[in-house]
Amino acid sequence: MIKKLCYGVLALLLLAVVGGAGAWFVNGQRWQEEYAAYRKTGAPVLMYHAVGEEEGVEWPASLLMKPALFESHLRYLKEQGYTIVTVETLAHRLEKGESVDKYVALSFDDGYKNNHGVVLPLLKKYDAKGSFFVINKEMGDKLHMNEAEIKEMIAAGMELGSHTYSHGPLGKIDTKYLVWELDTSRYWLKKKFDGYIVRTLAYPNGSYNPTVVAAAKKYGFYRALTGHVGLNTAATYAAAPMEMYRVTVADDGNGLEGFKKRLEQAYFFGFLQTKGLDVNIIRDIFIH
């Protein structure tokens, strides 16, 4: 039964993508011109996790990326003329109506130790910034950054964000625990990091709902990152700052070409959304 359901949802996803491509073909030149203009109006947020040459740890393929591959991403973005910023910086530009053409924000979930040892030096090398979302209860263990390392990240101009206190899927936990996962997380980070005010949240596993959004706003977050693919424009940010788009970046075995395709997904899926075609709706059915 489950296998049939999965096949059915995958078929719907394929149908949606094919439908979008078909609509693109039918509308031809007009859509191409609109798409070229649309790309200049928004910016992607890229989602990474760990970057390193870790041994002795069973890393899921979607979480660990080799440093050389990650550096190729930074090099490509710079060669293409991108300005690489934090999520907070991107949000401020969207709020002010400033240009975000050829802007991209980097986000790193979970606060892995190699974010400090590997990612930080590479970001400095390419004059880039990023946002790092830590899990309070895991800070300072074998795999995750400690206080001193996070302070160095902040001093280097990186953004510190919350990935909640214990990384529970917020859309599925008892709502009475939201105060702990959200408010306590922000308070604890402020105490640990010399009054640093955390304003950006990344939903663990992309799990959230209207109740979670309301709680996040109540407890002081200005914006939040989902697992939905799309482009962040002034319009999307004004309408739903607690539901910012981002695209997962992982090593799919295709090297830099795989990265280029994932980057393009953000633009293309965002454009399709303006035409009433949202692949994320079907994707949510599959995930939830």
Tab-separated table of C-alpha atoms in Angstrom:
chain	number	residue	atom	x	y	z
A	1	MET	CA	0.000	0.000	0.000
A	2	ILE	CA	2.775	2.417	1.016
A	3	LYS	CA	4.769	1.572	-2.102
A	4	LYS	CA	1.738	2.275	-4.298
A	5	LEU	CA	1.177	5.588	-2.530
A	6	CYS	CA	4.813	6.598	-3.053
A	7	TYR	CA	4.630	5.695	-6.720
A	8	GLY	CA	1.440	7.683	-7.027
A	9	VAL	CA	2.930	10.794	-5.437
A	10	LEU	CA	6.077	10.506	-7.533
A	11	ALA	CA	3.873	10.267	-10.592
A	12	LEU	CA	2.107	13.470	-9.517
A	13	LEU	CA	5.436	15.195	-9.036
A	14	LEU	CA	6.575	14.099	-12.460
A	15	LEU	CA	3.264	15.244	-13.931
A	16	ALA	CA	3.663	18.663	-12.321
A	17	VAL	CA	7.187	19.092	-13.654
A	18	VAL	CA	6.189	17.867	-17.097
A	19	GLY	CA	3.152	20.139	-16.988
A	20	GLY	CA	5.364	23.106	-16.178
A	21	ALA	CA	7.725	22.232	-18.998
A	22	GLY	CA	4.772	21.813	-21.352
A	23	ALA	CA	3.361	25.193	-20.361
A	24	TRP	CA	6.799	26.685	-20.927
A	25	PHE	CA	6.919	25.155	-24.414
A	26	VAL	CA	3.453	26.411	-25.313
A	27	ASN	CA	4.091	29.943	-24.092
A	28	GLY	CA	7.517	29.978	-25.731
A	29	GLN	CA	9.235	33.288	-26.227
A	30	ARG	CA	6.930	35.276	-23.923
A	31	TRP	CA	7.704	33.117	-20.915
A	32	GLN	CA	11.424	33.120	-21.692
A	33	GLU	CA	11.455	36.896	-21.613
A	34	GLU	CA	9.389	36.970	-18.428
A	35	TYR	CA	11.678	34.397	-16.833
A	36	ALA	CA	14.806	36.415	-17.642
A	37	ALA	CA	13.230	39.450	-15.981
A	38	TYR	CA	11.942	37.419	-13.026
A	39	ARG	CA	15.419	36.068	-12.200
A	40	LYS	CA	16.538	39.604	-11.417
A	41	THR	CA	13.809	40.143	-8.825
A	42	GLY	CA	14.747	37.531	-6.232
A	43	ALA	CA	17.482	35.496	-4.612
A	44	PRO	CA	17.876	31.850	-3.597
A	45	VAL	CA	18.813	30.611	-0.151
A	46	LEU	CA	21.011	27.515	-0.345
A	47	MET	CA	20.893	24.892	2.420
A	48	TYR	CA	24.023	22.992	3.425
A	49	HIS	CA	24.883	20.857	6.432
A	50	ALA	CA	28.372	19.444	7.086
A	51	VAL	CA	31.429	20.089	4.908
A	52	GLY	CA	34.481	17.980	5.593
A	53	GLU	CA	36.519	14.800	5.264
A	54	GLU	CA	35.046	13.110	8.301
A	55	GLU	CA	36.018	9.556	9.159
A	56	GLY	CA	34.580	7.205	11.747
A	57	VAL	CA	31.119	8.753	11.511
A	58	GLU	CA	28.185	7.328	9.582
A	59	TRP	CA	27.161	10.427	7.639
A	60	PRO	CA	24.006	10.354	5.506
A	61	ALA	CA	24.957	11.215	1.929
A	62	SER	CA	22.660	14.245	2.003
A	63	LEU	CA	24.475	15.802	4.976
A	64	LEU	CA	28.216	15.613	4.269
A	65	MET	CA	29.927	17.380	1.390
A	66	LYS	CA	33.603	17.271	0.454
A	67	PRO	CA	35.440	20.588	0.915
A	68	ALA	CA	36.666	20.634	-2.703
A	69	LEU	CA	33.098	20.377	-3.998
A	70	PHE	CA	31.874	23.097	-1.661
A	71	GLU	CA	34.722	25.360	-2.742
A	72	SER	CA	33.774	24.765	-6.379
A	73	HIS	CA	30.306	26.112	-5.517
A	74	LEU	CA	31.761	29.280	-4.019
A	75	ARG	CA	34.121	29.731	-6.952
A	76	TYR	CA	31.304	29.285	-9.458
A	77	LEU	CA	29.062	31.782	-7.679
A	78	LYS	CA	31.831	34.371	-7.601
A	79	GLU	CA	32.689	33.788	-11.255
A	80	GLN	CA	29.037	34.336	-12.130
A	81	GLY	CA	29.018	37.650	-10.301
A	82	TYR	CA	27.007	36.640	-7.231
A	83	THR	CA	27.222	38.456	-3.916
A	84	ILE	CA	27.104	35.802	-1.170
A	85	VAL	CA	25.351	37.012	1.985
A	86	THR	CA	23.635	35.919	5.178
A	87	VAL	CA	19.899	35.281	5.290
A	88	GLU	CA	19.520	38.358	7.485
A	89	THR	CA	21.273	40.589	4.948
A	90	LEU	CA	19.112	39.210	2.151
A	91	ALA	CA	15.972	39.794	4.212
A	92	HIS	CA	16.930	43.398	4.917
A	93	ARG	CA	17.464	44.087	1.215
A	94	LEU	CA	14.090	42.548	0.381
A	95	GLU	CA	12.398	44.641	3.079
A	96	LYS	CA	13.939	47.840	1.725
A	97	GLY	CA	13.143	47.020	-1.879
A	98	GLU	CA	16.836	47.010	-2.779
A	99	SER	CA	18.141	44.974	-5.688
A	100	VAL	CA	18.892	41.312	-5.005
A	101	ASP	CA	19.852	40.511	-8.578
A	102	LYS	CA	22.787	38.086	-8.442
A	103	TYR	CA	22.494	37.748	-4.668
A	104	VAL	CA	22.485	34.386	-2.911
A	105	ALA	CA	22.304	33.532	0.799
A	106	LEU	CA	24.025	30.519	2.328
A	107	SER	CA	22.533	28.589	5.244
A	108	PHE	CA	24.091	25.742	7.225
A	109	ASP	CA	21.895	23.581	9.454
A	110	ASP	CA	22.795	21.806	12.706
A	111	GLY	CA	25.991	23.707	13.640
A	112	TYR	CA	28.562	21.052	12.789
A	113	LYS	CA	32.120	21.564	13.989
A	114	ASN	CA	33.446	21.516	10.438
A	115	ASN	CA	31.357	24.616	9.724
A	116	HIS	CA	34.015	26.395	11.770
A	117	GLY	CA	37.072	24.378	10.751
A	118	VAL	CA	36.338	24.028	7.029
A	119	VAL	CA	33.522	26.333	5.953
A	120	LEU	CA	34.635	29.521	7.713
A	121	PRO	CA	38.105	29.674	6.074
A	122	LEU	CA	36.563	29.070	2.648
A	123	LEU	CA	33.944	31.770	3.149
A	124	LYS	CA	36.685	34.198	4.115
A	125	LYS	CA	38.694	33.192	1.040
A	126	TYR	CA	35.796	34.068	-1.262
A	127	ASP	CA	34.620	37.139	0.664
A	128	ALA	CA	31.355	35.369	1.428
A	129	LYS	CA	29.015	35.262	4.403
A	130	GLY	CA	26.614	32.626	5.686
A	131	SER	CA	23.966	31.875	8.319
A	132	PHE	CA	24.541	29.018	10.760
A	133	PHE	CA	21.623	27.389	12.557
A	134	VAL	CA	22.580	25.652	15.770
A	135	ILE	CA	20.794	23.115	17.946
A	136	ASN	CA	21.184	24.229	21.549
A	137	LYS	CA	21.400	20.850	23.222
A	138	GLU	CA	24.043	19.543	20.801
A	139	MET	CA	26.460	22.459	20.970
A	140	GLY	CA	29.945	21.514	22.106
A	141	ASP	CA	29.714	17.747	21.624
A	142	LYS	CA	32.012	15.728	19.356
A	143	LEU	CA	30.296	16.748	16.112
A	144	HIS	CA	29.040	20.263	16.828
A	145	MET	CA	30.622	23.681	17.338
A	146	ASN	CA	31.370	24.874	20.851
A	147	GLU	CA	30.889	28.371	22.256
A	148	ALA	CA	34.364	29.632	21.358
A	149	GLU	CA	33.988	28.470	17.758
A	150	ILE	CA	30.565	30.054	17.386
A	151	LYS	CA	31.858	33.321	18.843
A	152	GLU	CA	34.575	33.308	16.186
A	153	MET	CA	31.914	32.784	13.512
A	154	ILE	CA	29.930	35.763	14.795
A	155	ALA	CA	33.062	37.926	14.965
A	156	ALA	CA	33.724	37.073	11.301
A	157	GLY	CA	30.346	38.515	10.298
A	158	MET	CA	28.387	35.283	10.081
A	159	GLU	CA	24.777	35.117	11.238
A	160	LEU	CA	23.817	32.885	14.152
A	161	GLY	CA	20.350	31.376	13.832
A	162	SER	CA	18.265	28.878	15.768
A	163	HIS	CA	17.530	25.337	14.664
A	164	THR	CA	15.483	25.026	17.871
A	165	TYR	CA	16.571	23.694	21.234
A	166	SER	CA	16.421	19.968	20.466
A	167	HIS	CA	15.717	19.683	16.711
A	168	GLY	CA	12.211	18.277	17.068
A	169	PRO	CA	9.853	18.547	14.054
A	170	LEU	CA	7.831	21.555	15.179
A	171	GLY	CA	4.760	20.701	13.134
A	172	LYS	CA	4.448	17.335	14.883
A	173	ILE	CA	5.382	17.943	18.510
A	174	ASP	CA	2.937	18.853	21.286
A	175	THR	CA	2.348	22.607	21.060
A	176	LYS	CA	3.151	23.027	24.771
A	177	TYR	CA	6.802	22.370	23.893
A	178	LEU	CA	7.006	25.220	21.367
A	179	VAL	CA	7.950	27.709	24.077
A	180	TRP	CA	10.939	25.512	24.949
A	181	GLU	CA	12.028	24.849	21.384
A	182	LEU	CA	11.701	28.481	20.292
A	183	ASP	CA	11.725	30.960	23.168
A	184	THR	CA	14.183	29.055	25.343
A	185	SER	CA	16.460	28.544	22.348
A	186	ARG	CA	16.656	32.296	21.636
A	187	TYR	CA	17.069	33.207	25.317
A	188	TRP	CA	19.823	30.629	25.843
A	189	LEU	CA	21.742	31.797	22.765
A	190	LYS	CA	21.478	35.426	23.879
A	191	LYS	CA	22.926	34.514	27.293
A	192	LYS	CA	25.735	32.421	25.815
A	193	PHE	CA	26.799	34.879	23.142
A	194	ASP	CA	27.075	38.246	24.838
A	195	GLY	CA	23.572	39.492	24.128
A	196	TYR	CA	23.460	38.351	20.498
A	197	ILE	CA	19.861	38.621	19.272
A	198	VAL	CA	18.815	35.685	17.103
A	199	ARG	CA	16.153	36.702	14.600
A	200	THR	CA	16.200	33.874	12.059
A	201	LEU	CA	14.835	30.362	12.525
A	202	ALA	CA	15.309	27.256	10.396
A	203	TYR	CA	12.496	24.731	10.833
A	204	PRO	CA	13.960	21.284	11.623
A	205	ASN	CA	13.119	18.881	8.793
A	206	GLY	CA	11.092	21.696	7.226
A	207	SER	CA	8.246	20.847	9.611
A	208	TYR	CA	5.879	23.678	10.537
A	209	ASN	CA	2.231	24.762	10.427
A	210	PRO	CA	0.222	27.934	11.177
A	211	THR	CA	0.474	27.319	14.934
A	212	VAL	CA	4.250	27.058	14.705
A	213	VAL	CA	4.451	30.228	12.596
A	214	ALA	CA	2.377	32.140	15.163
A	215	ALA	CA	4.563	30.856	18.016
A	216	ALA	CA	7.785	31.766	16.202
A	217	LYS	CA	6.533	35.318	15.724
A	218	LYS	CA	5.386	35.507	19.350
A	219	TYR	CA	8.785	34.431	20.638
A	220	GLY	CA	10.725	37.024	18.685
A	221	PHE	CA	11.734	35.557	15.347
A	222	TYR	CA	11.545	37.903	12.364
A	223	ARG	CA	11.915	35.284	9.638
A	224	ALA	CA	12.157	31.542	9.136
A	225	LEU	CA	13.452	29.123	6.523
A	226	THR	CA	11.385	26.252	5.165
A	227	GLY	CA	12.312	23.291	2.986
A	228	HIS	CA	10.220	24.627	0.107
A	229	VAL	CA	12.030	25.356	-3.132
A	230	GLY	CA	11.573	28.743	-4.730
A	231	LEU	CA	12.916	32.263	-5.054
A	232	ASN	CA	12.751	34.904	-2.331
A	233	THR	CA	11.445	38.172	-3.755
A	234	ALA	CA	10.252	41.367	-2.097
A	235	ALA	CA	6.688	40.149	-2.678
A	236	THR	CA	7.141	36.650	-1.227
A	237	TYR	CA	9.025	38.012	1.767
A	238	ALA	CA	6.421	40.674	2.520
A	239	ALA	CA	3.653	38.085	2.277
A	240	ALA	CA	5.321	35.343	4.331
A	241	PRO	CA	8.634	36.165	6.059
A	242	MET	CA	8.198	33.070	8.227
A	243	GLU	CA	8.117	30.862	5.143
A	244	MET	CA	11.211	31.770	3.172
A	245	TYR	CA	12.209	29.479	0.328
A	246	ARG	CA	15.475	27.575	0.118
A	247	VAL	CA	16.935	24.770	-1.921
A	248	THR	CA	18.850	21.808	-0.497
A	249	VAL	CA	22.401	21.428	-1.776
A	250	ALA	CA	23.921	17.969	-1.518
A	251	ASP	CA	26.502	15.860	-3.316
A	252	ASP	CA	24.361	14.031	-5.877
A	253	GLY	CA	27.388	12.570	-7.638
A	254	ASN	CA	27.250	15.080	-10.497
A	255	GLY	CA	29.824	17.509	-9.166
A	256	LEU	CA	29.483	21.169	-10.053
A	257	GLU	CA	26.830	20.407	-12.685
A	258	GLY	CA	24.619	19.006	-9.956
A	259	PHE	CA	24.994	22.260	-8.034
A	260	LYS	CA	24.118	24.345	-11.083
A	261	LYS	CA	20.902	22.364	-11.516
A	262	ARG	CA	19.912	22.827	-7.877
A	263	LEU	CA	20.594	26.560	-8.090
A	264	GLU	CA	18.476	26.768	-11.233
A	265	GLN	CA	15.646	24.919	-9.456
A	266	ALA	CA	15.167	27.853	-7.111
A	267	TYR	CA	14.665	30.253	-10.011
A	268	PHE	CA	12.586	27.933	-12.169
A	269	PHE	CA	10.286	26.650	-9.422
A	270	GLY	CA	9.798	30.210	-8.206
A	271	PHE	CA	8.819	31.320	-11.691
A	272	LEU	CA	6.362	28.437	-12.063
A	273	GLN	CA	4.757	29.507	-8.769
A	274	THR	CA	3.982	32.892	-10.325
A	275	LYS	CA	2.107	30.946	-13.000
A	276	GLY	CA	0.075	28.944	-10.485
A	277	LEU	CA	2.243	25.805	-10.672
A	278	ASP	CA	3.724	24.943	-7.258
A	279	VAL	CA	5.616	21.656	-7.084
A	280	ASN	CA	5.995	22.131	-3.313
A	281	ILE	CA	2.309	21.366	-2.778
A	282	ILE	CA	2.734	17.855	-4.146
A	283	ARG	CA	6.085	17.513	-2.394
A	284	ASP	CA	4.421	18.218	0.965
A	285	ILE	CA	1.952	15.393	0.367
A	286	PHE	CA	4.884	13.046	-0.193
A	287	ILE	CA	6.794	14.171	2.894
A	288	HIS	CA	3.905	14.510	5.325
